[in-house]
mmCIF file of C-alpha atoms and ligand atoms in Angstrom:
data_model
loop_
_atom_site.group_PDB
_atom_site.id
_atom_site.type_symbol
_atom_site.label_atom_id
_atom_site.label_comp_id
_atom_site.label_asym_id
_atom_site.label_seq_id
_atom_site.Cartn_x
_atom_site.Cartn_y
_atom_site.Cartn_z
ATOM 1 C CA MET A 18 -2.170 0.025 59.810
ATOM 2 C CA LYS A 19 -1.550 2.332 56.859
ATOM 3 C CA THR A 20 -4.351 4.793 56.322
ATOM 4 C CA VAL A 21 -5.958 6.296 53.221
ATOM 5 C CA THR A 22 -7.766 9.577 53.909
ATOM 6 C CA LEU A 23 -10.423 10.666 51.439
ATOM 7 C CA LYS A 24 -11.014 14.205 50.230
ATOM 8 C CA LYS A 25 -13.866 16.150 51.697
ATOM 9 C CA SER A 26 -17.137 15.299 49.952
ATOM 10 C CA ARG A 27 -15.474 12.342 48.145
ATOM 11 C CA ASP A 28 -16.474 9.839 50.834
ATOM 12 C CA PHE A 29 -20.070 9.695 49.651
ATOM 13 C CA SER A 30 -19.766 6.596 47.459
ATOM 14 C CA VAL A 31 -17.939 4.577 50.144
ATOM 15 C CA ILE A 32 -20.621 5.547 52.651
ATOM 16 C CA ARG A 33 -23.100 4.282 50.011
ATOM 17 C CA ARG A 34 -21.155 0.954 50.132
ATOM 18 C CA HIS A 35 -19.638 1.301 46.661
ATOM 19 C CA PRO A 36 -16.383 -0.723 46.810
ATOM 20 C CA TRP A 37 -14.144 1.375 44.506
ATOM 21 C CA ILE A 38 -12.068 4.368 45.558
ATOM 22 C CA PHE A 39 -10.527 6.243 42.632
ATOM 23 C CA SER A 40 -7.134 7.928 42.979
ATOM 24 C CA GLY A 41 -8.748 11.374 42.590
ATOM 25 C CA ALA A 42 -10.840 10.854 45.728
ATOM 26 C CA ILE A 43 -7.778 10.413 47.953
ATOM 27 C CA ALA A 44 -6.460 13.377 49.990
ATOM 28 C CA HIS A 45 -3.431 11.640 51.460
ATOM 29 C CA ILE A 46 -1.937 8.292 52.400
ATOM 30 C CA ASP A 47 -0.032 7.600 55.603
ATOM 31 C CA GLY A 48 2.836 5.276 54.848
ATOM 32 C CA GLU A 49 3.544 3.570 51.560
ATOM 33 C CA PRO A 50 1.242 0.563 51.272
ATOM 34 C CA GLU A 51 2.497 -2.283 49.104
ATOM 35 C CA SER A 52 0.551 -3.705 46.188
ATOM 36 C CA GLY A 53 -2.517 -5.460 47.612
ATOM 37 C CA GLU A 54 -1.796 -4.482 51.214
ATOM 38 C CA SER A 55 -4.843 -3.882 53.402
ATOM 39 C CA VAL A 56 -5.410 -0.258 54.381
ATOM 40 C CA ARG A 57 -7.744 1.609 56.696
ATOM 41 C CA VAL A 58 -9.998 4.088 54.879
ATOM 42 C CA VAL A 59 -11.068 7.253 56.727
ATOM 43 C CA SER A 60 -13.025 10.367 55.841
ATOM 44 C CA GLN A 61 -11.591 13.893 56.056
ATOM 45 C CA ASP A 62 -13.268 14.146 59.464
ATOM 46 C CA GLY A 63 -11.454 11.033 60.626
ATOM 47 C CA ASP A 64 -14.471 8.678 60.500
ATOM 48 C CA ASP A 65 -13.522 5.052 59.883
ATOM 49 C CA LEU A 66 -15.150 3.860 56.645
ATOM 50 C CA GLY A 67 -13.762 0.342 56.456
ATOM 51 C CA LYS A 68 -10.826 -1.660 55.110
ATOM 52 C CA GLY A 69 -9.690 -2.111 51.543
ATOM 53 C CA ALA A 70 -6.899 -3.456 49.350
ATOM 54 C CA TYR A 71 -4.426 -0.923 47.976
ATOM 55 C CA SER A 72 -3.599 -0.934 44.234
ATOM 56 C CA PRO A 73 -0.689 1.486 43.727
ATOM 57 C CA GLU A 74 -0.799 1.378 39.921
ATOM 58 C CA SER A 75 -4.512 1.382 39.233
ATOM 59 C CA GLN A 76 -6.875 4.349 38.877
ATOM 60 C CA ILE A 77 -9.072 2.302 41.210
ATOM 61 C CA ARG A 78 -6.626 2.840 44.051
ATOM 62 C CA VAL A 79 -8.535 0.965 46.762
ATOM 63 C CA ARG A 80 -11.101 -1.830 46.577
ATOM 64 C CA MET A 81 -13.047 -2.231 49.781
ATOM 65 C CA TRP A 82 -12.902 -5.570 51.563
ATOM 66 C CA SER A 83 -15.385 -4.442 54.191
ATOM 67 C CA PHE A 84 -17.328 -1.370 55.267
ATOM 68 C CA ASP A 85 -16.975 -2.543 58.859
ATOM 69 C CA SER A 86 -13.825 -0.921 60.225
ATOM 70 C CA GLY A 87 -13.758 -3.487 63.062
ATOM 71 C CA VAL A 88 -12.884 -6.433 60.819
ATOM 72 C CA GLU A 89 -9.379 -7.809 60.566
ATOM 73 C CA VAL A 90 -8.477 -8.680 56.956
ATOM 74 C CA ASP A 91 -6.624 -11.914 57.638
ATOM 75 C CA GLU A 92 -6.716 -15.533 56.461
ATOM 76 C CA ASP A 93 -9.864 -16.269 58.472
ATOM 77 C CA PHE A 94 -11.623 -13.272 56.963
ATOM 78 C CA ILE A 95 -10.747 -14.290 53.384
ATOM 79 C CA PHE A 96 -11.638 -17.927 54.071
ATOM 80 C CA SER A 97 -15.028 -16.933 55.450
ATOM 81 C CA ARG A 98 -15.737 -14.759 52.399
ATOM 82 C CA VAL A 99 -14.956 -17.713 50.112
ATOM 83 C CA ALA A 100 -17.066 -20.008 52.297
ATOM 84 C CA SER A 101 -20.043 -17.669 52.180
ATOM 85 C CA SER A 102 -19.719 -17.305 48.430
ATOM 86 C CA VAL A 103 -19.424 -21.047 47.771
ATOM 87 C CA GLY A 104 -22.189 -21.705 50.313
ATOM 88 C CA ALA A 105 -24.512 -19.394 48.387
ATOM 89 C CA ARG A 106 -24.183 -21.799 45.422
ATOM 90 C CA ALA A 107 -25.266 -24.801 47.487
ATOM 91 C CA TYR A 108 -28.418 -24.913 45.371
ATOM 92 C CA PHE A 109 -26.378 -25.600 42.232
ATOM 93 C CA LEU A 110 -24.217 -28.146 44.008
ATOM 94 C CA ALA A 111 -27.232 -29.991 45.384
ATOM 95 C CA GLU A 112 -29.579 -29.669 42.425
ATOM 96 C CA GLY A 113 -27.351 -31.489 39.973
ATOM 97 C CA ASP A 114 -29.104 -29.828 37.012
ATOM 98 C CA THR A 115 -25.784 -28.383 35.942
ATOM 99 C CA ASN A 116 -22.187 -29.066 36.943
ATOM 100 C CA ALA A 117 -20.864 -25.700 35.739
ATOM 101 C CA PHE A 118 -21.503 -22.463 37.579
ATOM 102 C CA ARG A 119 -19.796 -19.456 39.140
ATOM 103 C CA LEU A 120 -18.589 -19.858 42.719
ATOM 104 C CA ILE A 121 -17.214 -16.332 43.265
ATOM 105 C CA ASN A 122 -18.346 -13.213 41.414
ATOM 106 C CA SER A 123 -15.859 -10.570 42.465
ATOM 107 C CA GLU A 124 -17.265 -7.415 44.139
ATOM 108 C CA ALA A 125 -20.780 -8.831 44.501
ATOM 109 C CA ASP A 126 -19.356 -11.632 46.663
ATOM 110 C CA GLY A 127 -17.169 -9.320 48.727
ATOM 111 C CA LEU A 128 -14.009 -10.499 46.948
ATOM 112 C CA PRO A 129 -13.113 -7.730 44.449
ATOM 113 C CA GLY A 130 -11.035 -9.053 41.580
ATOM 114 C CA VAL A 131 -11.748 -12.735 42.252
ATOM 115 C CA ILE A 132 -13.647 -14.865 39.754
ATOM 116 C CA ALA A 133 -14.007 -18.608 40.303
ATOM 117 C CA ASP A 134 -16.012 -20.868 38.000
ATOM 118 C CA LYS A 135 -16.659 -24.562 38.528
ATOM 119 C CA TYR A 136 -16.527 -26.833 35.495
ATOM 120 C CA GLY A 137 -17.258 -30.392 36.571
ATOM 121 C CA ASP A 138 -14.462 -31.393 38.936
ATOM 122 C CA TRP A 139 -12.319 -28.327 38.257
ATOM 123 C CA VAL A 140 -12.350 -24.720 39.403
ATOM 124 C CA VAL A 141 -11.011 -22.054 37.054
ATOM 125 C CA CYS A 142 -10.029 -18.699 38.563
ATOM 126 C CA GLN A 143 -9.122 -15.184 37.559
ATOM 127 C CA PHE A 144 -7.375 -12.759 39.891
ATOM 128 C CA THR A 145 -7.695 -9.262 38.464
ATOM 129 C CA SER A 146 -6.769 -6.921 41.328
ATOM 130 C CA ALA A 147 -3.731 -6.423 43.526
ATOM 131 C CA GLY A 148 -5.728 -7.390 46.630
ATOM 132 C CA ALA A 149 -6.952 -10.601 45.007
ATOM 133 C CA GLU A 150 -3.389 -11.417 43.921
ATOM 134 C CA ARG A 151 -2.049 -10.949 47.435
ATOM 135 C CA TRP A 152 -4.547 -13.411 48.914
ATOM 136 C CA LYS A 153 -4.397 -15.857 46.020
ATOM 137 C CA SER A 154 -2.994 -18.846 47.888
ATOM 138 C CA VAL A 155 -5.524 -18.518 50.719
ATOM 139 C CA ILE A 156 -8.377 -18.257 48.223
ATOM 140 C CA VAL A 157 -7.168 -21.242 46.192
ATOM 141 C CA ASP A 158 -6.765 -23.346 49.337
ATOM 142 C CA ALA A 159 -10.268 -22.381 50.484
ATOM 143 C CA LEU A 160 -11.755 -23.171 47.068
ATOM 144 C CA GLN A 161 -10.126 -26.560 47.021
ATOM 145 C CA ARG A 162 -11.349 -27.452 50.486
ATOM 146 C CA LEU A 163 -14.861 -26.067 50.070
ATOM 147 C CA SER A 164 -15.716 -27.174 46.539
ATOM 148 C CA GLY A 165 -14.175 -30.636 46.706
ATOM 149 C CA CYS A 166 -12.661 -30.109 43.249
ATOM 150 C CA SER A 167 -9.791 -32.121 41.757
ATOM 151 C CA GLY A 168 -7.830 -29.074 40.742
ATOM 152 C CA VAL A 169 -7.733 -25.294 40.519
ATOM 153 C CA TYR A 170 -6.545 -23.721 37.263
ATOM 154 C CA GLU A 171 -5.685 -20.042 36.754
ATOM 155 C CA ARG A 172 -6.773 -17.981 33.742
ATOM 156 C CA SER A 173 -5.456 -14.571 34.745
ATOM 157 C CA ASP A 174 -4.633 -13.757 31.110
ATOM 158 C CA VAL A 175 -6.738 -10.616 31.085
ATOM 159 C CA ASP A 176 -5.566 -7.121 30.185
ATOM 160 C CA VAL A 177 -7.055 -5.518 33.308
ATOM 161 C CA ARG A 178 -4.146 -7.127 35.185
ATOM 162 C CA VAL A 179 -1.783 -4.790 33.364
ATOM 163 C CA ARG A 180 -3.586 -1.774 34.844
ATOM 164 C CA GLU A 181 -2.902 -3.295 38.267
ATOM 165 C CA GLY A 182 0.772 -3.709 37.450
ATOM 166 C CA LEU A 183 0.380 -7.488 37.406
ATOM 167 C CA PRO A 184 1.633 -9.844 34.681
ATOM 168 C CA GLU A 185 -0.802 -12.063 32.787
ATOM 169 C CA VAL A 186 -0.513 -15.657 34.041
ATOM 170 C CA THR A 187 -2.148 -19.012 33.431
ATOM 171 C CA GLY A 188 -1.511 -22.466 34.830
ATOM 172 C CA LEU A 189 -2.284 -25.010 37.483
ATOM 173 C CA LEU A 190 -2.599 -23.580 41.016
ATOM 174 C CA ALA A 191 -3.488 -26.710 42.964
ATOM 175 C CA GLY A 192 -4.416 -30.368 42.539
ATOM 176 C CA ASP A 193 -4.599 -32.125 39.186
ATOM 177 C CA GLU A 194 -4.235 -30.667 35.696
ATOM 178 C CA PRO A 195 -7.596 -30.328 33.962
ATOM 179 C CA PRO A 196 -8.090 -32.462 30.849
ATOM 180 C CA GLU A 197 -7.841 -30.924 27.366
ATOM 181 C CA GLN A 198 -11.591 -30.442 27.419
ATOM 182 C CA ILE A 199 -14.030 -30.735 30.306
ATOM 183 C CA GLU A 200 -17.541 -31.993 29.667
ATOM 184 C CA ILE A 201 -20.251 -29.972 31.362
ATOM 185 C CA ASN A 202 -24.000 -30.277 31.303
ATOM 186 C CA GLU A 203 -26.919 -27.877 31.601
ATOM 187 C CA GLY A 204 -30.027 -29.958 32.009
ATOM 188 C CA ASP A 205 -30.031 -32.319 29.023
ATOM 189 C CA CYS A 206 -27.467 -30.206 27.095
ATOM 190 C CA ARG A 207 -23.827 -31.219 27.028
ATOM 191 C CA TYR A 208 -20.892 -29.011 26.120
ATOM 192 C CA MET A 209 -17.149 -29.549 25.923
ATOM 193 C CA VAL A 210 -15.195 -26.650 27.431
ATOM 194 C CA ASN A 211 -11.565 -25.776 26.842
ATOM 195 C CA VAL A 212 -10.646 -24.047 30.084
ATOM 196 C CA ARG A 213 -7.060 -23.338 29.003
ATOM 197 C CA GLU A 214 -7.886 -21.380 25.856
ATOM 198 C CA GLY A 215 -11.605 -20.633 25.864
ATOM 199 C CA HIS A 216 -13.040 -17.168 26.384
ATOM 200 C CA LYS A 217 -13.235 -15.886 29.959
ATOM 201 C CA THR A 218 -12.719 -19.040 32.038
ATOM 202 C CA GLY A 219 -13.870 -21.210 29.138
ATOM 203 C CA PHE A 220 -17.612 -20.815 28.638
ATOM 204 C CA TYR A 221 -20.368 -18.187 28.903
ATOM 205 C CA LEU A 222 -21.910 -19.510 32.103
ATOM 206 C CA ASP A 223 -23.656 -16.145 32.552
ATOM 207 C CA GLN A 224 -26.036 -16.988 29.657
ATOM 208 C CA ARG A 225 -27.350 -20.223 31.250
ATOM 209 C CA ASP A 226 -30.859 -18.934 32.038
ATOM 210 C CA ASN A 227 -31.118 -17.279 28.637
ATOM 211 C CA ARG A 228 -30.152 -20.524 26.886
ATOM 212 C CA ALA A 229 -33.021 -22.177 28.785
ATOM 213 C CA ILE A 230 -35.402 -19.445 27.561
ATOM 214 C CA ILE A 231 -34.355 -20.032 23.943
ATOM 215 C CA LYS A 232 -35.213 -23.714 24.351
ATOM 216 C CA THR A 233 -38.834 -22.784 25.036
ATOM 217 C CA TYR A 234 -39.108 -21.152 21.588
ATOM 218 C CA ALA A 235 -36.983 -23.614 19.634
ATOM 219 C CA ASN A 236 -39.363 -26.480 18.832
ATOM 220 C CA ASN A 237 -39.549 -26.846 15.049
ATOM 221 C CA ALA A 238 -38.004 -23.394 14.593
ATOM 222 C CA ASP A 239 -35.366 -22.109 12.179
ATOM 223 C CA VAL A 240 -32.818 -20.632 14.575
ATOM 224 C CA LEU A 241 -29.985 -18.210 13.806
ATOM 225 C CA ASN A 242 -27.240 -18.193 16.426
ATOM 226 C CA ALA A 243 -25.165 -15.111 15.583
ATOM 227 C CA PHE A 244 -21.812 -14.763 17.406
ATOM 228 C CA SER A 245 -22.186 -18.429 18.246
ATOM 229 C CA TYR A 246 -18.791 -19.031 19.871
ATOM 230 C CA THR A 247 -18.782 -22.774 20.790
ATOM 231 C CA GLY A 248 -22.469 -23.188 20.044
ATOM 232 C CA GLY A 249 -24.156 -22.344 23.381
ATOM 233 C CA PHE A 250 -27.578 -21.049 22.361
ATOM 234 C CA GLY A 251 -27.784 -23.063 19.154
ATOM 235 C CA ILE A 252 -27.061 -26.364 20.845
ATOM 236 C CA ALA A 253 -29.691 -25.577 23.468
ATOM 237 C CA ALA A 254 -32.072 -25.077 20.518
ATOM 238 C CA VAL A 255 -30.981 -28.377 18.923
ATOM 239 C CA THR A 256 -31.820 -30.294 22.099
ATOM 240 C CA ALA A 257 -35.237 -28.607 22.102
ATOM 241 C CA ARG A 258 -35.917 -29.964 18.589
ATOM 242 C CA ALA A 259 -35.209 -26.919 16.444
ATOM 243 C CA ALA A 260 -35.837 -27.567 12.740
ATOM 244 C CA THR A 261 -32.542 -25.917 11.746
ATOM 245 C CA VAL A 262 -29.776 -24.062 13.565
ATOM 246 C CA THR A 263 -27.363 -21.715 11.778
ATOM 247 C CA HIS A 264 -24.281 -20.736 13.759
ATOM 248 C CA VAL A 265 -22.221 -17.742 12.622
ATOM 249 C CA ASP A 266 -18.844 -16.774 14.070
ATOM 250 C CA LEU A 267 -15.512 -15.389 12.921
ATOM 251 C CA SER A 268 -13.514 -17.947 14.850
ATOM 252 C CA GLU A 269 -12.694 -21.219 13.139
ATOM 253 C CA SER A 270 -11.738 -22.925 16.397
ATOM 254 C CA ALA A 271 -14.950 -21.810 18.134
ATOM 255 C CA LEU A 272 -16.982 -23.227 15.231
ATOM 256 C CA GLU A 273 -15.029 -26.500 15.346
ATOM 257 C CA LEU A 274 -15.981 -26.897 18.980
ATOM 258 C CA ALA A 275 -19.572 -25.856 18.160
ATOM 259 C CA LYS A 276 -19.596 -28.700 15.635
ATOM 260 C CA SER A 277 -18.338 -31.313 18.056
ATOM 261 C CA ASN A 278 -20.685 -29.966 20.733
ATOM 262 C CA THR A 279 -23.569 -30.432 18.303
ATOM 263 C CA ALA A 280 -22.465 -34.004 17.616
ATOM 264 C CA LEU A 281 -22.388 -34.606 21.361
ATOM 265 C CA ASN A 282 -26.078 -33.701 21.572
ATOM 266 C CA THR A 283 -27.688 -35.019 18.392
ATOM 267 C CA CYS A 284 -27.148 -37.442 15.547
ATOM 268 C CA GLU A 285 -28.986 -35.114 13.184
ATOM 269 C CA MET A 286 -25.967 -33.046 12.197
ATOM 270 C CA GLU A 287 -27.566 -32.115 8.863
ATOM 271 C CA ASN A 288 -29.940 -29.727 10.661
ATOM 272 C CA SER A 289 -27.051 -27.577 11.913
ATOM 273 C CA SER A 290 -24.832 -25.369 9.774
ATOM 274 C CA PHE A 291 -21.694 -23.523 10.764
ATOM 275 C CA ILE A 292 -20.775 -20.372 8.888
ATOM 276 C CA LYS A 293 -17.389 -18.779 9.332
ATOM 277 C CA GLY A 294 -17.880 -15.101 8.659
ATOM 278 C CA ASP A 295 -18.560 -11.592 9.873
ATOM 279 C CA VAL A 296 -22.078 -11.400 11.284
ATOM 280 C CA PHE A 297 -22.552 -7.929 9.792
ATOM 281 C CA GLU A 298 -21.839 -9.315 6.304
ATOM 282 C CA VAL A 299 -23.571 -12.675 6.702
ATOM 283 C CA LEU A 300 -26.784 -11.029 7.912
ATOM 284 C CA ARG A 301 -26.741 -8.660 4.923
ATOM 285 C CA LYS A 302 -26.259 -11.626 2.613
ATOM 286 C CA PHE A 303 -29.200 -13.429 4.242
ATOM 287 C CA ARG A 304 -31.289 -10.282 3.751
ATOM 288 C CA ASP A 305 -30.365 -10.153 0.059
ATOM 289 C CA GLN A 306 -31.251 -13.846 -0.264
ATOM 290 C CA ALA A 307 -34.615 -13.165 1.462
ATOM 291 C CA ARG A 308 -33.858 -15.781 4.114
ATOM 292 C CA SER A 309 -35.895 -15.694 7.290
ATOM 293 C CA PHE A 310 -35.815 -17.220 10.751
ATOM 294 C CA ASP A 311 -38.189 -17.964 13.630
ATOM 295 C CA VAL A 312 -35.637 -17.277 16.362
ATOM 296 C CA ILE A 313 -32.533 -15.085 16.227
ATOM 297 C CA VAL A 314 -29.932 -14.771 18.970
ATOM 298 C CA LEU A 315 -27.555 -11.803 18.793
ATOM 299 C CA ASP A 316 -24.867 -12.145 21.443
ATOM 300 C CA PRO A 317 -21.914 -10.076 20.220
ATOM 301 C CA PRO A 318 -18.635 -9.490 22.027
ATOM 302 C CA LYS A 319 -18.091 -6.298 24.000
ATOM 303 C CA PHE A 320 -18.281 -3.551 21.348
ATOM 304 C CA ALA A 321 -17.449 -0.759 23.839
ATOM 305 C CA ASP A 322 -14.548 -0.912 26.266
ATOM 306 C CA SER A 323 -14.199 2.842 26.787
ATOM 307 C CA LYS A 324 -16.607 5.763 26.986
ATOM 308 C CA GLY A 325 -15.050 7.206 23.826
ATOM 309 C CA ARG A 326 -16.078 4.132 21.842
ATOM 310 C CA LEU A 327 -19.631 3.980 23.166
ATOM 311 C CA MET A 328 -21.305 5.846 20.306
ATOM 312 C CA LYS A 329 -19.505 3.771 17.677
ATOM 313 C CA ALA A 330 -20.505 0.667 19.602
ATOM 314 C CA ALA A 331 -24.124 1.852 19.702
ATOM 315 C CA ARG A 332 -24.099 2.076 15.899
ATOM 316 C CA GLY A 333 -22.769 -1.494 15.722
ATOM 317 C CA TYR A 334 -25.511 -2.763 18.039
ATOM 318 C CA LYS A 335 -28.121 -0.882 16.025
ATOM 319 C CA ASP A 336 -26.851 -2.339 12.725
ATOM 320 C CA ILE A 337 -27.036 -5.963 13.804
ATOM 321 C CA ASN A 338 -30.382 -5.490 15.513
ATOM 322 C CA LEU A 339 -31.803 -3.791 12.432
ATOM 323 C CA LEU A 340 -30.647 -6.676 10.255
ATOM 324 C CA GLY A 341 -31.824 -9.238 12.823
ATOM 325 C CA ILE A 342 -35.304 -7.721 13.076
ATOM 326 C CA LYS A 343 -35.628 -7.665 9.280
ATOM 327 C CA LEU A 344 -34.689 -11.353 9.042
ATOM 328 C CA LEU A 345 -37.408 -12.503 11.440
ATOM 329 C CA LYS A 346 -40.646 -14.073 10.228
ATOM 330 C CA PRO A 347 -43.807 -12.399 11.556
ATOM 331 C CA GLY A 348 -44.107 -13.375 15.216
ATOM 332 C CA GLY A 349 -40.418 -14.314 15.364
ATOM 333 C CA ILE A 350 -38.316 -14.154 18.512
ATOM 334 C CA LEU A 351 -35.249 -11.955 18.930
ATOM 335 C CA ALA A 352 -32.945 -12.485 21.909
ATOM 336 C CA THR A 353 -30.507 -9.606 21.761
ATOM 337 C CA PHE A 354 -27.682 -8.920 24.191
ATOM 338 C CA SER A 355 -24.960 -6.500 25.149
ATOM 339 C CA CYS A 356 -22.186 -7.477 27.533
ATOM 340 C CA SER A 357 -20.569 -4.016 27.480
ATOM 341 C CA GLY A 358 -20.747 -2.662 31.002
ATOM 342 C CA LEU A 359 -20.741 0.882 29.570
ATOM 343 C CA MET A 360 -23.926 0.220 27.603
ATOM 344 C CA THR A 361 -26.643 0.884 30.182
ATOM 345 C CA PRO A 362 -29.942 -1.020 30.011
ATOM 346 C CA ASP A 363 -31.669 2.250 29.017
ATOM 347 C CA LEU A 364 -29.239 2.985 26.198
ATOM 348 C CA PHE A 365 -29.478 -0.594 24.961
ATOM 349 C CA HIS A 366 -33.273 -0.355 24.965
ATOM 350 C CA LYS A 367 -33.020 2.871 22.951
ATOM 351 C CA VAL A 368 -30.653 1.305 20.408
ATOM 352 C CA VAL A 369 -32.889 -1.727 19.835
ATOM 353 C CA SER A 370 -35.998 0.462 19.579
ATOM 354 C CA ASP A 371 -34.227 2.687 17.014
ATOM 355 C CA ALA A 372 -33.468 -0.486 15.040
ATOM 356 C CA ALA A 373 -37.148 -1.521 15.174
ATOM 357 C CA VAL A 374 -38.228 1.919 13.951
ATOM 358 C CA ASP A 375 -35.801 1.752 11.016
ATOM 359 C CA ALA A 376 -36.902 -1.804 10.222
ATOM 360 C CA GLY A 377 -40.528 -0.629 10.183
ATOM 361 C CA ARG A 378 -41.658 -3.487 12.436
ATOM 362 C CA ASP A 379 -43.683 -3.503 15.654
ATOM 363 C CA VAL A 380 -41.749 -5.174 18.434
ATOM 364 C CA GLN A 381 -42.905 -6.375 21.855
ATOM 365 C CA VAL A 382 -40.554 -6.822 24.790
ATOM 366 C CA LEU A 383 -41.411 -10.175 26.355
ATOM 367 C CA GLN A 384 -38.695 -10.144 28.997
ATOM 368 C CA ARG A 385 -35.677 -8.165 30.118
ATOM 369 C CA LEU A 386 -32.726 -10.508 30.383
ATOM 370 C CA GLN A 387 -29.522 -10.457 32.367
ATOM 371 C CA GLN A 388 -26.701 -12.604 33.705
ATOM 372 C CA ALA A 389 -27.660 -15.742 35.657
ATOM 373 C CA CYS A 390 -28.028 -15.584 39.449
ATOM 374 C CA ASP A 391 -24.666 -17.248 40.134
ATOM 375 C CA HIS A 392 -23.280 -13.964 38.693
ATOM 376 C CA PRO A 393 -24.991 -11.618 41.185
ATOM 377 C CA GLU A 394 -24.799 -7.842 41.002
ATOM 378 C CA GLY A 395 -24.067 -5.922 44.224
ATOM 379 C CA LEU A 396 -27.028 -3.634 44.841
ATOM 380 C CA CYS A 397 -24.707 -0.691 45.512
ATOM 381 C CA PHE A 398 -22.395 -1.660 42.641
ATOM 382 C CA PRO A 399 -24.282 -1.130 39.381
ATOM 383 C CA GLU A 400 -21.081 -1.809 37.393
ATOM 384 C CA GLY A 401 -21.670 -5.457 38.328
ATOM 385 C CA LEU A 402 -24.600 -5.696 35.898
ATOM 386 C CA TYR A 403 -22.706 -6.104 32.649
ATOM 387 C CA LEU A 404 -24.891 -8.501 30.694
ATOM 388 C CA LYS A 405 -28.223 -7.182 29.583
ATOM 389 C CA GLY A 406 -30.636 -8.369 26.953
ATOM 390 C CA LEU A 407 -34.119 -8.074 25.559
ATOM 391 C CA LEU A 408 -36.332 -10.964 24.593
ATOM 392 C CA CYS A 409 -38.578 -9.579 21.876
ATOM 393 C CA ARG A 410 -41.395 -10.736 19.634
ATOM 394 C CA VAL A 411 -41.215 -9.097 16.239
ATOM 395 C CA ILE A 412 -44.659 -8.732 14.689
HETATM 396 N N1 SAH B 527 -23.045 -16.434 22.285
HETATM 397 C C1 SAH B 527 -21.849 -17.069 22.763
HETATM 398 C C2 SAH B 527 -20.824 -16.079 23.229
HETATM 399 C C3 SAH B 527 -20.418 -15.066 22.179
HETATM 400 S S1 SAH B 527 -18.843 -14.387 22.471
HETATM 401 C C4 SAH B 527 -22.205 -18.063 23.866
HETATM 402 O O1 SAH B 527 -23.303 -17.982 24.430
HETATM 403 O O2 SAH B 527 -21.376 -18.932 24.166
HETATM 404 C C5 SAH B 527 -18.627 -13.476 21.035
HETATM 405 C C6 SAH B 527 -18.250 -14.278 19.778
HETATM 406 O O3 SAH B 527 -18.347 -13.394 18.693
HETATM 407 C C7 SAH B 527 -16.841 -14.820 19.749
HETATM 408 O O4 SAH B 527 -16.888 -16.209 19.517
HETATM 409 C C8 SAH B 527 -16.147 -14.102 18.565
HETATM 410 O O5 SAH B 527 -15.326 -14.973 17.811
HETATM 411 C C9 SAH B 527 -17.335 -13.697 17.747
HETATM 412 N N2 SAH B 527 -17.209 -12.496 16.906
HETATM 413 C C10 SAH B 527 -16.688 -11.299 17.238
HETATM 414 N N3 SAH B 527 -16.889 -10.401 16.241
HETATM 415 C C11 SAH B 527 -17.560 -11.060 15.270
HETATM 416 C C12 SAH B 527 -18.069 -10.688 14.005
HETATM 417 N N4 SAH B 527 -17.952 -9.453 13.543
HETATM 418 N N5 SAH B 527 -18.706 -11.628 13.270
HETATM 419 C C13 SAH B 527 -18.829 -12.906 13.718
HETATM 420 N N6 SAH B 527 -18.387 -13.303 14.935
HETATM 421 C C14 SAH B 527 -17.754 -12.398 15.681
#
């Protein structure tokens, strides 16, 4: 087997069970591994550290499959990883409270670069690393057998593939084509999901628990759902008898789906409004009009995708949080999020507290929020915690 030898003192993170080996940590490679080929990883002293998948074009040159050098990375190994991952979601399968959840969450499930989300009878996948790509057919076959789905659809149209030297691809991988839209439910909430064109694999499943939290504050409330996408939080609020829900998003098509998702859940359409616009501008306009809300959700897209952009992103987060805090009635609830992996929970906390200081309001943190448990974070892989939020009461 081809072997990757690490530089002296660069084996520390692998010993700490971190699954990424950067190109700069590698002393030499015996042989020329192909894209996605399994390699043995050894320390400078010749200690076996495990097996990983080789990515010749990526800065992340190896992603570890296992820290046990005795394992054979073969079809049985990959199948058993998928089985363990799907098995860990047995609760969701059995509970029936929702029919949409994540089956495989990449590194945290021992399958770096593999995302698989279940939407009703379909599974939608992303393969974002060379190792994942190499084992694609085995993974798809395992998913089909283990989840009992009607079809597996691929949404590998993500730019990280380019860094792996892989083309962006979408399309049916197995079974039947998914319908134009798939209906999912979360408790008593129903949503239509477009798995071919929607964000990520179609829907923000990672916000499920946080949508449920918003429901507990929604009764009779005026709710602002900023960066609404297809309605997620706002529709949860509608089903929990919000007085009014105002969705704001730049995307016409997302708002169209938010509208039909609202209609799917209530006949009182007049209580929901859908504003196409830039949240930064709309919130300023609301401030000038002295509008106020009982509950505000701020769930923006990733503002920072590189370290260089982090400070600019922090200013963006501070701006919207400042405006959001100002728009809340006394005792109002702010659920504010960042899905930028580079924005650490501490930095996010600092940004929101700076916004509170500038707004001149006292703010309590009621709960620290994160991605739902079907999106686990590997304990030795902090990069896996990308979604963080604060549930606040603004006094
Ligand atoms: N809260 C949503 C997910 C938000 S994704 C949910 O739970 O489903 C981010 C959304 O922000 C996208 O729909 C995108 O169209 C929108 N967006 C990005 N920049 C924006 C801006 N400046 N103003 C308004 N919407 C914006």
